[in-house]
Amino acid sequence: MSNKIRLGIIGFGAEGAAYADFITKGMVPNMVVGAISDVNPAIEAKAHELSVPFFSDYKSMITSGEVDAVVTTVPHYLHPEVGIYALQNGVHALVEKPIGVYTKQAQRLIQVAASKPELKFGVFFNQRTNPLYKDLHDLITSGELGALRHSSWIITNWWRPQGYYDSSAWRATWGGEGGGVLVNQAPHQLDLWQWICGVPKSVFAKAQFGFRRDIAVEDEVNALVSFADGATGSFMTATHDLMGTDRLEILLDKGKVVVENSKDVTIWKLNKPEQEISKGMDMEAVAKLFRGQLDTSTFMSKETKSYSSVWGEQHSEVMRNFAAACLGEEELMAPGDQGIHGVRLANAIHLSSWTGQEVSIEHFDEDEYLEQLNNRIRQEGKYSERD
Amino acid sequence: MSNKIRLGIIGFGAEGAAYADFITKGMVPNMVVGAISDVNPAIEAKAHELSVPFFSDYKSMITSGEVDAVVTTVPHYLHPEVGIYALQNGVHALVEKPIGVYTKQAQRLIQVAASKPELKFGVFFNQRTNPLYKDLHDLITSGELGALRHSSWIITNWWRPQGYYDSSAWRATWGGEGGGVLVNQAPHQLDLWQWICGVPKSVFAKAQFGFRRDIAVEDEVNALVSFADGATGSFMTATHDLMGTDRLEILLDKGKVVVENSKDVTIWKLNKPEQEISKGMDMEAVAKLFRGQLDTSTFMSKETKSYSSVWGEQHSEVMRNFAAACLGEEELMAPGDQGIHGVRLANAIHLSSWTGQEVSIEHFDEDEYLEQLNNRIRQEGKYSERD
């Protein structure tokens, strides 16, 4: 292996082409494009432009010896299948999110990866490289702000018009895509939320299927989750809000963070745990509080920060880190097996919406989920059932 | 009856005294203080200062002929009982929120009021007189922004330290107060939300009982509600957030409103329903959208407004309107029977939290609620069970 990883790009649509572009522009210094595969023969000309081999079949590319690693920019259901084939043939796998549409499928990929410790299995969570969320993850997981109490995320700036859904027959179907906003747009937030706040234990949700779009799957989701130790969370996403909101709030024992538009961050830090402040306050202070005369600034500091982001930087950084991990130089920022949490939460939200019951995430019934998913695929009548 | 209503104030604590103050300062031009009653004999001196009769017993005051109307600034469980006695004795009743702790109790008051159409029965929802919420109610109910899709309210600026809860033995107990933040602090928002967005059909909730305070009742609530026609809502409140949030978002078919800190309002209006915009967008426009080049401002206008409020104005306005209604000059802004919605939603949130199930609000099982409430009163062992 040279000191540059030769990446095979599987699926050369808008995303695959963008990744090639980042590499050829030098934004990923430890990577070169090794080869391209696509089911569309017209893509061969683009491979020639890049002076790399073209394969009409991803399996031939993986076994060709031309690539050290692959990235899977193909429809969601194919992610695990392609990842498994790469790993089984000695090629590192950078798998697009989600790592599977349903947990049973994702677990198969994770098991194969676990049996190949010499190979790297990453998931393309580019938002984890966003400095804002990296800093937030580090702050919250450091424990400086204490234990989590509550978090809410309203993320509705995923507006998609009907024409987007109508652009490909597989889109927004149960058999072709396996879900709506939970599977396609929101996996980034489902990952970041758990990466920062921890993995929820249970969820009650109302997904709205074809609520304001003519589609089979969900265009809106409301979920109420329980984290560990009594902490709670609320998650709302939709593809029908033209004036989209992106607002994350995290309340902890020793502080609070509000993030707006994935850009502006406000951090409050308490000088001791809130319960101690509460217990230490005498009746005179309480009376002052009700008269609006209590100076709460003596307990807390407030800081505001603004982050900017450059298009492509996050994606390039995922690829650079992945290549560095393949070269044994760094740890993966987004190990593939962590992708299971977002898949399970999305599945649990579907299942809760279908059953009207709170669903355990800790003891998630993946067989029940798959049965319910297959019922919908069968009713749709366009695609084969899954196993 | 003169052209001024003689108000009997039942319970002369901080709130009762404030109301007397507003009246004597001339902030309620169509009202005078008629009499005061309180179980604490020390209050008699204050009645003398105001040159009005004092009664140690509210029933004697009601039948004394000294008052045309009463206001009930007494613990929550007593609100309906006092209101009923007033109405049965020919006196108008302005009942503090909530109009009862549980719906069965509130319904008794509503039934008595219905049998006395010549008397006015109001509920003290002072926030309904807040120009911000009045304007918002008028805007949303006018239909200009179309049908509701979703609303979320995070209202955690009800911070209360432990000393507040320890200040009276009845506070934050099941038998003495009947609940926590739902019964004491948040009834205003529970009312406003339904007044503006409509009455929810069902709720799934997680109330946290004694989560970050040493109390029996809830110091935090998370609720996910279904409104009519598939619209959803999320409500979060707590008394343990020193950095309290107050953020209301309402998404509709033709626009959106965000209210921050009950002060700053942003209103987006679409020039046609969002679904029409979605359907009318061709693939070229969709491609532009993904490149960030679509000018969405051609579909929408955005307006921001800021409101200020003066202490006492809201309360004085409730009293002025109530007196005007008693004098036959105006309609009540907050008719007492509308108070049932907030009581029922609070009860349904408790019940859902206790049972772990989604609870119907349309077909609310008030006997089950009362049984569960009495279980808690019995276990607490300090107060009598309710009927």
mmCIF file of N, CA and C in Angstrom, chain B residues 97-139:
data_model
loop_
_atom_site.group_PDB
_atom_site.id
_atom_site.type_symbol
_atom_site.label_atom_id
_atom_site.label_comp_id
_atom_site.label_asym_id
_atom_site.label_seq_id
_atom_site.Cartn_x
_atom_site.Cartn_y
_atom_site.Cartn_z
ATOM 1 N N LYS B 97 -56.885 30.538 37.911
ATOM 2 C CA LYS B 97 -56.491 29.312 37.193
ATOM 3 C C LYS B 97 -55.727 28.424 38.142
ATOM 4 N N PRO B 98 -55.859 27.105 38.037
ATOM 5 C CA PRO B 98 -56.799 26.399 37.190
ATOM 6 C C PRO B 98 -58.190 26.408 37.821
ATOM 7 N N ILE B 99 -59.241 26.230 37.005
ATOM 8 C CA ILE B 99 -60.606 26.291 37.556
ATOM 9 C C ILE B 99 -60.908 25.067 38.419
ATOM 10 N N GLY B 100 -59.999 24.091 38.399
ATOM 11 C CA GLY B 100 -60.092 22.930 39.282
ATOM 12 C C GLY B 100 -58.804 22.147 39.126
ATOM 13 N N VAL B 101 -58.548 21.251 40.067
ATOM 14 C CA VAL B 101 -57.349 20.428 39.941
ATOM 15 C C VAL B 101 -57.619 19.245 39.010
ATOM 16 N N TYR B 102 -58.873 18.742 39.025
ATOM 17 C CA TYR B 102 -59.237 17.619 38.164
ATOM 18 C C TYR B 102 -60.572 17.948 37.492
ATOM 19 N N THR B 103 -60.806 17.311 36.359
ATOM 20 C CA THR B 103 -61.934 17.726 35.522
ATOM 21 C C THR B 103 -63.291 17.530 36.206
ATOM 22 N N LYS B 104 -63.428 16.463 37.002
ATOM 23 C CA LYS B 104 -64.723 16.212 37.646
ATOM 24 C C LYS B 104 -65.131 17.387 38.522
ATOM 25 N N GLN B 105 -64.116 17.925 39.218
ATOM 26 C CA GLN B 105 -64.336 19.061 40.104
ATOM 27 C C GLN B 105 -64.664 20.317 39.286
ATOM 28 N N ALA B 106 -63.914 20.504 38.211
ATOM 29 C CA ALA B 106 -64.123 21.681 37.363
ATOM 30 C C ALA B 106 -65.505 21.625 36.699
ATOM 31 N N GLN B 107 -65.938 20.404 36.318
ATOM 32 C CA GLN B 107 -67.236 20.255 35.656
ATOM 33 C C GLN B 107 -68.385 20.663 36.578
ATOM 34 N N ARG B 108 -68.239 20.388 37.876
ATOM 35 C CA ARG B 108 -69.302 20.774 38.823
ATOM 36 C C ARG B 108 -69.495 22.283 38.810
ATOM 37 N N LEU B 109 -68.356 22.997 38.798
ATOM 38 C CA LEU B 109 -68.409 24.460 38.757
ATOM 39 C C LEU B 109 -69.051 24.935 37.452
ATOM 40 N N ILE B 110 -68.653 24.318 36.353
ATOM 41 C CA ILE B 110 -69.183 24.714 35.031
ATOM 42 C C ILE B 110 -70.697 24.471 34.972
ATOM 43 N N GLN B 111 -71.145 23.353 35.568
ATOM 44 C CA GLN B 111 -72.585 23.049 35.563
ATOM 45 C C GLN B 111 -73.391 24.067 36.366
ATOM 46 N N VAL B 112 -72.872 24.433 37.529
ATOM 47 C CA VAL B 112 -73.570 25.443 38.339
ATOM 48 C C VAL B 112 -73.623 26.763 37.573
ATOM 49 N N ALA B 113 -72.477 27.117 36.953
ATOM 50 C CA ALA B 113 -72.432 28.378 36.199
ATOM 51 C C ALA B 113 -73.453 28.367 35.053
ATOM 52 N N ALA B 114 -73.586 27.193 34.402
ATOM 53 C CA ALA B 114 -74.508 27.091 33.269
ATOM 54 C C ALA B 114 -75.953 27.274 33.724
ATOM 55 N N SER B 115 -76.216 26.923 34.973
ATOM 56 C CA SER B 115 -77.579 27.053 35.502
ATOM 57 C C SER B 115 -77.861 28.487 35.977
ATOM 58 N N LYS B 116 -76.848 29.355 35.919
ATOM 59 C CA LYS B 116 -77.008 30.754 36.366
ATOM 60 C C LYS B 116 -76.588 31.706 35.245
ATOM 61 N N PRO B 117 -77.303 31.675 34.126
ATOM 62 C CA PRO B 117 -76.859 32.479 32.975
ATOM 63 C C PRO B 117 -76.840 33.978 33.257
ATOM 64 N N GLU B 118 -77.532 34.402 34.307
ATOM 65 C CA GLU B 118 -77.550 35.835 34.618
ATOM 66 C C GLU B 118 -76.266 36.282 35.319
ATOM 67 N N LEU B 119 -75.426 35.300 35.718
ATOM 68 C CA LEU B 119 -74.172 35.628 36.410
ATOM 69 C C LEU B 119 -72.977 35.341 35.514
ATOM 70 N N LYS B 120 -71.902 36.089 35.713
ATOM 71 C CA LYS B 120 -70.689 35.877 34.917
ATOM 72 C C LYS B 120 -69.719 34.967 35.659
ATOM 73 N N PHE B 121 -69.131 34.057 34.903
ATOM 74 C CA PHE B 121 -68.129 33.127 35.424
ATOM 75 C C PHE B 121 -66.897 33.275 34.523
ATOM 76 N N GLY B 122 -65.844 33.885 35.073
ATOM 77 C CA GLY B 122 -64.613 34.089 34.293
ATOM 78 C C GLY B 122 -63.457 33.338 34.913
ATOM 79 N N VAL B 123 -62.405 33.092 34.126
ATOM 80 C CA VAL B 123 -61.191 32.478 34.664
ATOM 81 C C VAL B 123 -60.048 33.466 34.460
ATOM 82 N N PHE B 124 -59.157 33.523 35.445
ATOM 83 C CA PHE B 124 -58.127 34.559 35.463
ATOM 84 C C PHE B 124 -56.932 34.174 34.576
ATOM 85 N N PHE B 125 -57.169 34.138 33.274
ATOM 86 C CA PHE B 125 -56.083 33.880 32.323
ATOM 87 C C PHE B 125 -55.519 35.218 31.848
ATOM 88 N N ASN B 126 -54.687 35.818 32.675
ATOM 89 C CA ASN B 126 -54.222 37.157 32.340
ATOM 90 C C ASN B 126 -53.396 37.194 31.057
ATOM 91 N N GLN B 127 -52.737 36.040 30.708
ATOM 92 C CA GLN B 127 -51.918 36.050 29.497
ATOM 93 C C GLN B 127 -52.760 36.222 28.237
ATOM 94 N N ARG B 128 -54.050 35.920 28.331
ATOM 95 C CA ARG B 128 -54.907 36.130 27.150
ATOM 96 C C ARG B 128 -55.054 37.611 26.820
ATOM 97 N N THR B 129 -54.775 38.468 27.800
ATOM 98 C CA THR B 129 -54.870 39.906 27.518
ATOM 99 C C THR B 129 -53.541 40.467 27.039
ATOM 100 N N ASN B 130 -52.493 39.643 27.051
ATOM 101 C CA ASN B 130 -51.189 40.063 26.538
ATOM 102 C C ASN B 130 -51.342 40.354 25.037
ATOM 103 N N PRO B 131 -51.056 41.588 24.609
ATOM 104 C CA PRO B 131 -51.287 41.946 23.187
ATOM 105 C C PRO B 131 -50.599 40.986 22.219
ATOM 106 N N LEU B 132 -49.434 40.465 22.604
ATOM 107 C CA LEU B 132 -48.738 39.522 21.724
ATOM 108 C C LEU B 132 -49.612 38.297 21.462
ATOM 109 N N TYR B 133 -50.113 37.686 22.544
ATOM 110 C CA TYR B 133 -50.891 36.451 22.359
ATOM 111 C C TYR B 133 -52.279 36.730 21.790
ATOM 112 N N LYS B 134 -52.825 37.917 22.101
ATOM 113 C CA LYS B 134 -54.108 38.300 21.490
ATOM 114 C C LYS B 134 -53.956 38.409 19.980
ATOM 115 N N ASP B 135 -52.897 39.100 19.541
ATOM 116 C CA ASP B 135 -52.650 39.249 18.099
ATOM 117 C C ASP B 135 -52.413 37.885 17.451
ATOM 118 N N LEU B 136 -51.646 37.040 18.158
ATOM 119 C CA LEU B 136 -51.328 35.722 17.609
ATOM 120 C C LEU B 136 -52.597 34.875 17.484
ATOM 121 N N HIS B 137 -53.431 34.911 18.526
ATOM 122 C CA HIS B 137 -54.708 34.195 18.487
ATOM 123 C C HIS B 137 -55.550 34.665 17.303
ATOM 124 N N ASP B 138 -55.618 35.979 17.124
ATOM 125 C CA ASP B 138 -56.432 36.527 16.031
ATOM 126 C C ASP B 138 -55.865 36.100 14.678
ATOM 127 N N LEU B 139 -54.536 36.148 14.541
ATOM 128 C CA LEU B 139 -53.899 35.780 13.270
ATOM 129 C C LEU B 139 -54.158 34.311 12.929
#
